[in-house]
Amino acid sequence: MQLAAIVISLFISVIGFALLGRTAAYIYSFVKLGQPVRGRTNAAGKRLGTMLTETVGHTRMLRWGIVGAAHWFVMVGFGALILTLVNAYGQLFTPEFALWGLGHWDPFEVFTEFMGLMTVLGILVLIVIRQLSHPRRAGRKSRFGGSNFGQAYFVEFVVGSVGVCIMLLRGLEGALAGVDSYEPGYWVSYPLVSAFGGLSENSLENLVYLVATIKIVISMTWAITIGLTPTMGVAWHRFLAFFNIYFKRNADGTVALGALQPMTSGGEPIDFEDPADDAVFGVSQVEHFSWKGLLDFSTCTECGRCQSQCPAWNTGKPLSPKLLIMSLREHAYAKAPYLLAGGGKDEEGNEKATPEQLAKVPAAALAEAERPLIGTAEENGVIDPDVLWSCTTCGACVEQCPVDIEHVDHIVDMRRYQVLIESAFPSEAATMLKGLENKGNPWGVATKARLDWVKELKKTTGIEVPIVGQDIEPAELEYLYWVGCAGALADGPKKTTKAFAELLDIAGVKYGILGKEESCTGDSARRLGSEVVFQMLAAQNVETLNAALEDAPKKRIVTTCPHCFNTLANEYPQLDGHFEVIHHTQLLQHLIDEGRLLPVGPVDGLVTYHDPCYLGRHNKVYTPPREIIARVPGLRNEEMHRHKERGFCCGAGGARMWMEERIGKRINNERMDEALSLKPDIVSTACPFCLVMFTDSINAKKQAGEAKEELQVVDVAQLLLQSVKQPEPPAEEDVLEDAGAK
């Protein structure tokens, strides 16, 4: 029995460790195929701290409550209980074997028993959760839809079985040691110790050989399986997650949202005024992704948190961030033998490798290399165009991913090639790009129209909005008000613009606007993939802003549009445009706190606030809008089910504002259905794009009789202005005094 146990265990272990090591080296070689990327190795101390915080601290996973806690025990058990595997090898030779210095140390044994128990309980919890959320029950609402269930079941079986073997071995060890009562070292396994207590020493030893062998065989079967399956993210993430988190975009631990990364070729930013002859624009082949991108694909755990939060997937569209990453992973690894042999094609489609280099490449890899990265099923494409163009870049996937995959960056990189090289993008977006290029706004209206709201405000209130350089000098400015295209030109958002300008006037803020000198920031163009148009607009705006604010005390800009806010604050520094940018809700909260604005008049009603993606998730501004609502007398705020970090998109981001939504349910309708379930009097937001999308949805619902006629969709600035302009209600004693006088 002992000899058989030793031979079987050592034989399978040699195979398991060899395959595991070989595939680890293969994954490393594969990841190196990606393009260079800057800024992933700086601030090593911060990166290490972030990695330990997110892995050991499980900060991202624990947002999901019981799921995170159960996974923590499984993850820690996987690492901490590796010593029990070492102990099992020793027990093949000596049943009473114990780790030197640790084996009979009570604290270690207590810890081992605790982790063994909690690992088993943890995996059982995860198994139950997977079954309760199985696609056969939850359908498209299941975050596991599309995941590889066979691989998941295998991993769950391995973890559970190894945990059971650990406890059985603990029971056998206690019986061999003659333990006859509860002891700290056997506080969990004592019932097993007692159950094995009546067996002979020879029987106990044979059982130790058997269970130790089973434990080793199961562990090595797992090693062999993942050693033969480099695409098995549900297992490989146990190793790769540490590296993927360490090399995340931001060393301080923040997720890859906010700014998009500059467009690069070979790891170097492209000079759009004089691009290199061999510059690669965007991603058209999987090897054009950066090495971090290839590491992202390899690390995906298929947990589906991204999918569960994705507005496109939740409204019946073909995009699932998880399935996108899985498709890229499968394609990349299938193509890898071709790439590792030196294969690849230049921009003209010419093969770089010699016939001799490709001679030993499997036919399947050669066939995979011929597949277009973006293409329909008929074209045998890896990613369908409808998948690519369904993304709103809301960032929910990036925010939720526990291993820091950068979905939005990868999607935009693929869009860039489609727009700049293939000119293959939704036709409606062409109108938007033409307007930006010719008139500096997506509607293509005359530049002078940017001042229409100024005239309208003066006519209704008498307030004159100062224009920098004409009515106010830069040296006098507290803030430059960046109005934005929607705020200046769209009917609904213009109400926000006027309300904010009126509030600034009431508060006595010295501000000014650029007027006709203002142009679109280029947010929609960049997220569509038209980097050239973005660069043109951004360079023009940076020059204009630097000139306008040259003599200002501080280069401070306030804007009512989160998309402008994000672009000005986070992306213009890439073009040497460095400004202090705040959102209008932040300034309004500050003015209330200073007493320069006094919301005294009641605004009665139930309000629910929607977090704009580019204000909330992308820039973490959640509190100021809610603080403003809380300071307005009479308002009762009730949160929608999905809010703050898990807020649901309005459907306008990622240039979707300018594209028709032909597949599935409209995203704005999905969000408004969620709002209407609360029976609110007011739906409030802090973004002109959201305002347009929700107004369209509510108007349609009113016409269909699905929403009450008096329901309002307004910006928080409008709510505040309504309260500030109302006279303060008389105090109770004044009312009584007046009544007595009568």
Short mmCIF file of N, CA, C and O in Angstrom, two decimals, residues 538-650:
data_model
loop_
_atom_site.label_atom_id
_atom_site.label_comp_id
_atom_site.label_asym_id
_atom_site.label_seq_id
_atom_site.Cartn_x
_atom_site.Cartn_y
_atom_site.Cartn_z
N ALA A 538 -8.71 69.25 -29.18
CA ALA A 538 -8.03 69.44 -27.89
C ALA A 538 -6.90 70.45 -28.01
O ALA A 538 -6.73 71.32 -27.14
N ALA A 539 -6.10 70.34 -29.07
CA ALA A 539 -4.98 71.28 -29.26
C ALA A 539 -5.51 72.70 -29.39
O ALA A 539 -4.95 73.65 -28.81
N GLN A 540 -6.59 72.86 -30.12
CA GLN A 540 -7.20 74.19 -30.30
C GLN A 540 -7.72 74.73 -28.97
O GLN A 540 -7.49 75.91 -28.62
N ASN A 541 -8.38 73.88 -28.19
CA ASN A 541 -8.94 74.33 -26.92
C ASN A 541 -7.85 74.64 -25.89
O ASN A 541 -7.98 75.59 -25.11
N VAL A 542 -6.82 73.82 -25.86
CA VAL A 542 -5.72 74.07 -24.91
C VAL A 542 -5.09 75.43 -25.21
O VAL A 542 -4.81 76.22 -24.29
N GLU A 543 -4.89 75.72 -26.49
CA GLU A 543 -4.31 77.01 -26.87
C GLU A 543 -5.24 78.15 -26.45
O GLU A 543 -4.79 79.17 -25.90
N THR A 544 -6.53 77.98 -26.70
CA THR A 544 -7.51 79.02 -26.34
C THR A 544 -7.56 79.23 -24.83
O THR A 544 -7.57 80.37 -24.35
N LEU A 545 -7.60 78.15 -24.08
CA LEU A 545 -7.69 78.25 -22.62
C LEU A 545 -6.44 78.86 -22.02
O LEU A 545 -6.51 79.68 -21.09
N ASN A 546 -5.29 78.44 -22.51
CA ASN A 546 -4.04 79.00 -21.98
C ASN A 546 -3.97 80.50 -22.23
O ASN A 546 -3.51 81.27 -21.37
N ALA A 547 -4.44 80.93 -23.38
CA ALA A 547 -4.43 82.36 -23.69
C ALA A 547 -5.44 83.11 -22.82
O ALA A 547 -5.15 84.19 -22.29
N ALA A 548 -6.63 82.54 -22.66
CA ALA A 548 -7.69 83.20 -21.90
C ALA A 548 -7.36 83.28 -20.42
O ALA A 548 -7.76 84.24 -19.74
N LEU A 549 -6.65 82.28 -19.91
CA LEU A 549 -6.37 82.22 -18.47
C LEU A 549 -4.95 82.63 -18.11
O LEU A 549 -4.53 82.46 -16.96
N GLU A 550 -4.24 83.15 -19.08
CA GLU A 550 -2.83 83.48 -18.84
C GLU A 550 -2.66 84.46 -17.68
O GLU A 550 -1.75 84.32 -16.86
N ASP A 551 -3.55 85.43 -17.57
CA ASP A 551 -3.44 86.44 -16.51
C ASP A 551 -4.39 86.18 -15.35
O ASP A 551 -4.51 87.03 -14.45
N ALA A 552 -5.07 85.06 -15.37
CA ALA A 552 -6.00 84.75 -14.28
C ALA A 552 -5.23 84.36 -13.02
O ALA A 552 -4.13 83.78 -13.11
N PRO A 553 -5.76 84.65 -11.83
CA PRO A 553 -5.07 84.27 -10.58
C PRO A 553 -4.82 82.76 -10.52
O PRO A 553 -3.75 82.33 -10.08
N LYS A 554 -5.81 81.99 -10.94
CA LYS A 554 -5.66 80.54 -11.03
C LYS A 554 -6.36 80.06 -12.30
O LYS A 554 -7.36 80.64 -12.71
N LYS A 555 -5.83 79.00 -12.88
CA LYS A 555 -6.46 78.45 -14.08
C LYS A 555 -7.59 77.53 -13.67
O LYS A 555 -7.51 76.31 -13.80
N ARG A 556 -8.67 78.13 -13.15
CA ARG A 556 -9.80 77.35 -12.63
C ARG A 556 -10.96 77.36 -13.60
O ARG A 556 -11.37 78.42 -14.07
N ILE A 557 -11.46 76.17 -13.86
CA ILE A 557 -12.57 76.01 -14.80
C ILE A 557 -13.69 75.26 -14.08
O ILE A 557 -13.43 74.29 -13.36
N VAL A 558 -14.91 75.70 -14.30
CA VAL A 558 -16.07 74.97 -13.79
C VAL A 558 -16.95 74.62 -14.98
O VAL A 558 -17.07 75.41 -15.93
N THR A 559 -17.52 73.44 -14.98
CA THR A 559 -18.36 73.01 -16.08
C THR A 559 -19.56 72.23 -15.58
O THR A 559 -19.48 71.57 -14.53
N THR A 560 -20.66 72.32 -16.32
CA THR A 560 -21.86 71.57 -15.95
C THR A 560 -21.91 70.20 -16.62
O THR A 560 -22.82 69.42 -16.35
N CYS A 561 -20.96 69.91 -17.48
CA CYS A 561 -20.96 68.64 -18.22
C CYS A 561 -19.86 67.71 -17.71
O CYS A 561 -18.67 68.05 -17.80
N PRO A 562 -20.21 66.54 -17.19
CA PRO A 562 -19.20 65.60 -16.71
C PRO A 562 -18.24 65.14 -17.80
O PRO A 562 -17.08 64.82 -17.52
N HIS A 563 -18.71 65.09 -19.04
CA HIS A 563 -17.83 64.67 -20.14
C HIS A 563 -16.77 65.73 -20.40
O HIS A 563 -15.59 65.42 -20.59
N CYS A 564 -17.18 67.00 -20.40
CA CYS A 564 -16.21 68.09 -20.51
C CYS A 564 -15.28 68.09 -19.29
O CYS A 564 -14.07 68.29 -19.41
N PHE A 565 -15.87 67.90 -18.12
CA PHE A 565 -15.11 67.86 -16.87
C PHE A 565 -14.01 66.82 -16.95
O PHE A 565 -12.83 67.09 -16.66
N ASN A 566 -14.36 65.62 -17.38
CA ASN A 566 -13.39 64.53 -17.45
C ASN A 566 -12.30 64.82 -18.48
O ASN A 566 -11.11 64.59 -18.23
N THR A 567 -12.70 65.37 -19.62
CA THR A 567 -11.74 65.63 -20.69
C THR A 567 -10.79 66.75 -20.32
O THR A 567 -9.56 66.63 -20.48
N LEU A 568 -11.34 67.84 -19.80
CA LEU A 568 -10.51 68.98 -19.42
C LEU A 568 -9.55 68.63 -18.29
O LEU A 568 -8.37 69.01 -18.31
N ALA A 569 -10.05 67.91 -17.31
CA ALA A 569 -9.25 67.62 -16.11
C ALA A 569 -8.26 66.48 -16.31
O ALA A 569 -7.13 66.54 -15.83
N ASN A 570 -8.69 65.45 -17.04
CA ASN A 570 -7.89 64.22 -17.08
C ASN A 570 -7.17 63.97 -18.40
O ASN A 570 -6.15 63.26 -18.41
N GLU A 571 -7.69 64.52 -19.50
CA GLU A 571 -7.09 64.20 -20.80
C GLU A 571 -6.30 65.35 -21.40
O GLU A 571 -5.30 65.13 -22.09
N TYR A 572 -6.69 66.59 -21.12
CA TYR A 572 -5.94 67.71 -21.67
C TYR A 572 -4.51 67.81 -21.12
O TYR A 572 -3.63 68.33 -21.83
N PRO A 573 -4.24 67.31 -19.91
CA PRO A 573 -2.83 67.29 -19.49
C PRO A 573 -1.94 66.49 -20.43
O PRO A 573 -0.72 66.74 -20.50
N GLN A 574 -2.50 65.54 -21.19
CA GLN A 574 -1.73 64.79 -22.17
C GLN A 574 -1.24 65.70 -23.30
O GLN A 574 -0.29 65.36 -24.02
N LEU A 575 -1.91 66.88 -23.46
CA LEU A 575 -1.53 67.84 -24.49
C LEU A 575 -1.02 69.14 -23.84
O LEU A 575 -1.13 70.22 -24.41
N ASP A 576 -0.49 69.01 -22.63
CA ASP A 576 0.07 70.15 -21.89
C ASP A 576 -0.99 71.18 -21.53
O ASP A 576 -0.69 72.38 -21.40
N GLY A 577 -2.21 70.74 -21.35
CA GLY A 577 -3.26 71.63 -20.87
C GLY A 577 -3.55 71.33 -19.41
O GLY A 577 -4.27 70.39 -19.10
N HIS A 578 -2.96 72.10 -18.52
CA HIS A 578 -3.06 71.83 -17.08
C HIS A 578 -3.95 72.87 -16.41
O HIS A 578 -3.58 74.04 -16.29
N PHE A 579 -5.13 72.43 -16.00
CA PHE A 579 -6.11 73.34 -15.42
C PHE A 579 -6.70 72.72 -14.15
O PHE A 579 -6.72 71.50 -14.00
N GLU A 580 -7.19 73.59 -13.28
CA GLU A 580 -7.91 73.13 -12.09
C GLU A 580 -9.39 73.11 -12.47
O GLU A 580 -10.00 74.15 -12.66
N VAL A 581 -9.94 71.91 -12.60
CA VAL A 581 -11.30 71.76 -13.12
C VAL A 581 -12.21 71.18 -12.06
O VAL A 581 -11.85 70.21 -11.38
N ILE A 582 -13.39 71.78 -11.88
CA ILE A 582 -14.38 71.23 -10.95
C ILE A 582 -15.74 71.15 -11.65
O ILE A 582 -15.98 71.84 -12.65
N HIS A 583 -16.58 70.32 -11.11
CA HIS A 583 -17.94 70.19 -11.64
C HIS A 583 -18.84 71.20 -10.94
O HIS A 583 -18.59 71.60 -9.81
N HIS A 584 -19.91 71.58 -11.63
CA HIS A 584 -20.76 72.64 -11.06
C HIS A 584 -21.38 72.23 -9.73
O HIS A 584 -21.61 73.07 -8.85
N THR A 585 -21.63 70.93 -9.52
CA THR A 585 -22.20 70.51 -8.24
C THR A 585 -21.21 70.70 -7.10
O THR A 585 -21.60 70.98 -5.96
N GLN A 586 -19.92 70.54 -7.41
CA GLN A 586 -18.90 70.77 -6.39
C GLN A 586 -18.84 72.24 -6.00
O GLN A 586 -18.74 72.58 -4.81
N LEU A 587 -18.92 73.12 -6.99
CA LEU A 587 -18.89 74.55 -6.70
C LEU A 587 -20.15 74.98 -5.97
O LEU A 587 -20.09 75.76 -5.00
N LEU A 588 -21.30 74.47 -6.38
CA LEU A 588 -22.55 74.85 -5.72
C LEU A 588 -22.56 74.41 -4.26
O LEU A 588 -23.01 75.15 -3.38
N GLN A 589 -22.07 73.21 -4.00
CA GLN A 589 -21.99 72.76 -2.61
C GLN A 589 -21.09 73.69 -1.80
O GLN A 589 -21.40 74.05 -0.65
N HIS A 590 -19.98 74.08 -2.41
CA HIS A 590 -19.04 74.99 -1.74
C HIS A 590 -19.69 76.34 -1.45
O HIS A 590 -19.53 76.90 -0.36
N LEU A 591 -20.44 76.85 -2.40
CA LEU A 591 -21.10 78.14 -2.21
C LEU A 591 -22.18 78.07 -1.13
O LEU A 591 -22.39 79.03 -0.38
N ILE A 592 -22.87 76.94 -1.04
CA ILE A 592 -23.85 76.76 0.04
C ILE A 592 -23.15 76.72 1.39
O ILE A 592 -23.57 77.36 2.36
N ASP A 593 -22.04 75.98 1.45
CA ASP A 593 -21.29 75.86 2.71
C ASP A 593 -20.75 77.22 3.16
O ASP A 593 -20.67 77.50 4.36
N GLU A 594 -20.39 78.07 2.19
CA GLU A 594 -19.88 79.40 2.52
C GLU A 594 -20.99 80.39 2.86
O GLU A 594 -20.72 81.50 3.30
N GLY A 595 -22.23 80.00 2.63
CA GLY A 595 -23.35 80.90 2.88
C GLY A 595 -23.62 81.87 1.76
O GLY A 595 -24.42 82.80 1.91
N ARG A 596 -22.98 81.66 0.60
CA ARG A 596 -23.20 82.57 -0.53
C ARG A 596 -24.46 82.19 -1.30
O ARG A 596 -24.97 82.98 -2.09
N LEU A 597 -24.92 80.98 -1.09
CA LEU A 597 -26.22 80.55 -1.62
C LEU A 597 -27.03 80.00 -0.47
O LEU A 597 -26.53 79.17 0.31
N LEU A 598 -28.30 80.46 -0.34
CA LEU A 598 -29.14 80.03 0.77
C LEU A 598 -30.41 79.37 0.25
O LEU A 598 -31.36 80.05 -0.16
N PRO A 599 -30.44 78.03 0.22
CA PRO A 599 -31.67 77.34 -0.19
C PRO A 599 -32.69 77.36 0.95
O PRO A 599 -32.60 76.57 1.89
N VAL A 600 -33.64 78.26 0.87
CA VAL A 600 -34.60 78.43 1.97
C VAL A 600 -36.03 78.07 1.58
O VAL A 600 -36.84 77.68 2.42
N GLY A 601 -36.35 78.22 0.31
CA GLY A 601 -37.71 77.92 -0.11
C GLY A 601 -37.92 76.43 -0.29
O GLY A 601 -37.06 75.74 -0.83
N PRO A 602 -39.05 75.91 0.16
CA PRO A 602 -39.29 74.47 0.04
C PRO A 602 -39.60 74.06 -1.40
O PRO A 602 -40.26 74.79 -2.14
N VAL A 603 -39.07 72.92 -1.78
CA VAL A 603 -39.37 72.29 -3.06
C VAL A 603 -39.90 70.91 -2.73
O VAL A 603 -39.15 69.96 -2.52
N ASP A 604 -41.21 70.80 -2.62
CA ASP A 604 -41.81 69.56 -2.15
C ASP A 604 -41.77 68.47 -3.22
O ASP A 604 -41.95 68.74 -4.41
N GLY A 605 -41.52 67.25 -2.77
CA GLY A 605 -41.59 66.12 -3.69
C GLY A 605 -40.55 65.07 -3.39
O GLY A 605 -39.55 65.31 -2.70
N LEU A 606 -40.79 63.87 -3.91
CA LEU A 606 -39.85 62.77 -3.81
C LEU A 606 -38.92 62.83 -5.02
O LEU A 606 -39.38 62.83 -6.17
N VAL A 607 -37.63 62.89 -4.77
CA VAL A 607 -36.65 62.97 -5.84
C VAL A 607 -35.75 61.74 -5.81
O VAL A 607 -35.41 61.24 -4.74
N THR A 608 -35.38 61.26 -6.97
CA THR A 608 -34.37 60.20 -7.06
C THR A 608 -33.25 60.72 -7.96
O THR A 608 -33.51 61.29 -9.03
N TYR A 609 -32.04 60.56 -7.51
CA TYR A 609 -30.88 61.12 -8.21
C TYR A 609 -30.15 60.04 -9.00
O TYR A 609 -29.87 58.96 -8.48
N HIS A 610 -29.82 60.35 -10.23
CA HIS A 610 -29.07 59.45 -11.10
C HIS A 610 -27.62 59.91 -11.18
O HIS A 610 -27.35 61.07 -11.49
N ASP A 611 -26.69 59.01 -10.92
CA ASP A 611 -25.25 59.32 -11.02
C ASP A 611 -24.78 59.26 -12.46
O ASP A 611 -24.78 58.18 -13.07
N PRO A 612 -24.36 60.39 -13.04
CA PRO A 612 -23.75 60.32 -14.38
C PRO A 612 -22.46 59.50 -14.32
O PRO A 612 -21.66 59.66 -13.38
N CYS A 613 -22.25 58.65 -15.29
CA CYS A 613 -21.07 57.76 -15.26
C CYS A 613 -19.77 58.53 -15.21
O CYS A 613 -18.84 58.17 -14.49
N TYR A 614 -19.69 59.61 -16.01
CA TYR A 614 -18.41 60.34 -16.09
C TYR A 614 -18.20 61.30 -14.93
O TYR A 614 -17.12 61.86 -14.77
N LEU A 615 -19.21 61.47 -14.10
CA LEU A 615 -19.04 62.23 -12.86
C LEU A 615 -18.78 61.27 -11.71
O LEU A 615 -17.89 61.50 -10.89
N GLY A 616 -19.55 60.19 -11.67
CA GLY A 616 -19.44 59.22 -10.59
C GLY A 616 -18.31 58.25 -10.77
O GLY A 616 -17.21 58.44 -10.26
N ARG A 617 -18.54 57.18 -11.53
CA ARG A 617 -17.53 56.13 -11.63
C ARG A 617 -16.19 56.64 -12.15
O ARG A 617 -15.13 56.28 -11.64
N HIS A 618 -16.22 57.48 -13.19
CA HIS A 618 -14.96 57.91 -13.79
C HIS A 618 -14.20 58.91 -12.92
O HIS A 618 -12.98 59.00 -13.02
N ASN A 619 -14.92 59.69 -12.11
CA ASN A 619 -14.24 60.74 -11.33
C ASN A 619 -14.59 60.75 -9.85
O ASN A 619 -14.17 61.64 -9.12
N LYS A 620 -15.38 59.77 -9.41
CA LYS A 620 -15.67 59.56 -8.00
C LYS A 620 -16.33 60.75 -7.31
O LYS A 620 -16.10 61.01 -6.12
N VAL A 621 -17.14 61.52 -8.04
CA VAL A 621 -17.90 62.62 -7.45
C VAL A 621 -19.32 62.12 -7.20
O VAL A 621 -20.15 62.09 -8.10
N TYR A 622 -19.57 61.72 -5.97
CA TYR A 622 -20.88 61.19 -5.59
C TYR A 622 -21.59 62.08 -4.57
O TYR A 622 -22.81 62.18 -4.56
N THR A 623 -20.84 62.72 -3.70
CA THR A 623 -21.43 63.41 -2.56
C THR A 623 -22.03 64.78 -2.87
O THR A 623 -23.16 65.07 -2.43
N PRO A 624 -21.35 65.68 -3.60
CA PRO A 624 -21.89 67.03 -3.78
C PRO A 624 -23.33 67.10 -4.30
O PRO A 624 -24.14 67.85 -3.73
N PRO A 625 -23.71 66.34 -5.34
CA PRO A 625 -25.11 66.45 -5.78
C PRO A 625 -26.09 66.04 -4.70
O PRO A 625 -27.15 66.68 -4.54
N ARG A 626 -25.75 65.01 -3.95
CA ARG A 626 -26.65 64.55 -2.89
C ARG A 626 -26.69 65.55 -1.74
O ARG A 626 -27.73 65.73 -1.09
N GLU A 627 -25.56 66.21 -1.47
CA GLU A 627 -25.53 67.24 -0.43
C GLU A 627 -26.44 68.42 -0.81
O GLU A 627 -27.14 68.97 0.04
N ILE A 628 -26.41 68.78 -2.08
CA ILE A 628 -27.26 69.89 -2.53
C ILE A 628 -28.72 69.53 -2.37
O ILE A 628 -29.53 70.31 -1.84
N ILE A 629 -29.09 68.34 -2.79
CA ILE A 629 -30.48 67.88 -2.66
C ILE A 629 -30.89 67.86 -1.19
O ILE A 629 -32.01 68.26 -0.83
N ALA A 630 -29.96 67.40 -0.33
CA ALA A 630 -30.28 67.32 1.10
C ALA A 630 -30.48 68.70 1.72
O ALA A 630 -31.21 68.83 2.72
N ARG A 631 -29.87 69.74 1.12
CA ARG A 631 -29.96 71.09 1.70
C ARG A 631 -31.21 71.83 1.21
O ARG A 631 -31.52 72.91 1.74
N VAL A 632 -31.89 71.29 0.21
CA VAL A 632 -33.10 71.95 -0.30
C VAL A 632 -34.29 71.51 0.55
O VAL A 632 -34.63 70.32 0.58
N PRO A 633 -34.94 72.43 1.25
CA PRO A 633 -36.08 72.06 2.11
C PRO A 633 -37.20 71.42 1.30
O PRO A 633 -37.50 71.83 0.18
N GLY A 634 -37.78 70.39 1.88
CA GLY A 634 -38.94 69.76 1.26
C GLY A 634 -38.64 68.56 0.40
O GLY A 634 -39.50 67.71 0.18
N LEU A 635 -37.43 68.48 -0.14
CA LEU A 635 -37.09 67.35 -1.00
C LEU A 635 -36.83 66.09 -0.18
O LEU A 635 -36.17 66.13 0.86
N ARG A 636 -37.35 64.99 -0.64
CA ARG A 636 -37.11 63.69 -0.01
C ARG A 636 -36.41 62.81 -1.04
O ARG A 636 -37.00 62.46 -2.07
N ASN A 637 -35.16 62.49 -0.76
CA ASN A 637 -34.36 61.73 -1.73
C ASN A 637 -34.47 60.23 -1.47
O ASN A 637 -34.38 59.78 -0.33
N GLU A 638 -34.70 59.47 -2.54
CA GLU A 638 -34.69 58.01 -2.43
C GLU A 638 -33.81 57.46 -3.54
O GLU A 638 -33.99 57.82 -4.71
N GLU A 639 -32.88 56.61 -3.17
CA GLU A 639 -31.92 56.07 -4.14
C GLU A 639 -32.54 54.95 -4.97
O GLU A 639 -33.29 54.12 -4.46
N MET A 640 -32.18 54.94 -6.25
CA MET A 640 -32.52 53.80 -7.07
C MET A 640 -31.67 52.61 -6.63
O MET A 640 -30.62 52.78 -5.99
N HIS A 641 -32.12 51.41 -6.99
CA HIS A 641 -31.41 50.20 -6.57
C HIS A 641 -29.95 50.24 -7.00
O HIS A 641 -29.05 49.91 -6.23
N ARG A 642 -29.72 50.68 -8.23
CA ARG A 642 -28.35 50.78 -8.74
C ARG A 642 -27.92 52.24 -8.66
O ARG A 642 -28.43 53.09 -9.39
N HIS A 643 -26.99 52.52 -7.78
CA HIS A 643 -26.54 53.90 -7.62
C HIS A 643 -25.07 53.92 -7.20
O HIS A 643 -24.49 52.90 -6.89
N LYS A 644 -24.50 55.12 -7.23
CA LYS A 644 -23.08 55.33 -6.94
C LYS A 644 -22.22 54.39 -7.79
O LYS A 644 -22.37 54.37 -9.01
N GLU A 645 -21.32 53.60 -7.17
CA GLU A 645 -20.40 52.77 -7.94
C GLU A 645 -21.12 51.81 -8.87
O GLU A 645 -20.60 51.42 -9.91
N ARG A 646 -22.34 51.42 -8.48
CA ARG A 646 -23.10 50.48 -9.31
C ARG A 646 -24.21 51.18 -10.10
O ARG A 646 -25.15 50.54 -10.56
N GLY A 647 -24.08 52.48 -10.24
CA GLY A 647 -25.09 53.22 -10.98
C GLY A 647 -25.21 52.73 -12.42
O GLY A 647 -24.25 52.24 -13.02
N PHE A 648 -26.40 52.87 -12.99
CA PHE A 648 -26.68 52.37 -14.34
C PHE A 648 -26.59 53.52 -15.33
O PHE A 648 -27.10 54.61 -15.08
N CYS A 649 -26.01 53.25 -16.47
CA CYS A 649 -25.76 54.28 -17.48
C CYS A 649 -27.06 54.80 -18.10
O CYS A 649 -28.07 54.11 -18.14
N CYS A 650 -27.02 56.03 -18.62
CA CYS A 650 -28.17 56.60 -19.33
C CYS A 650 -28.18 56.16 -20.79
O CYS A 650 -29.18 56.31 -21.49
#
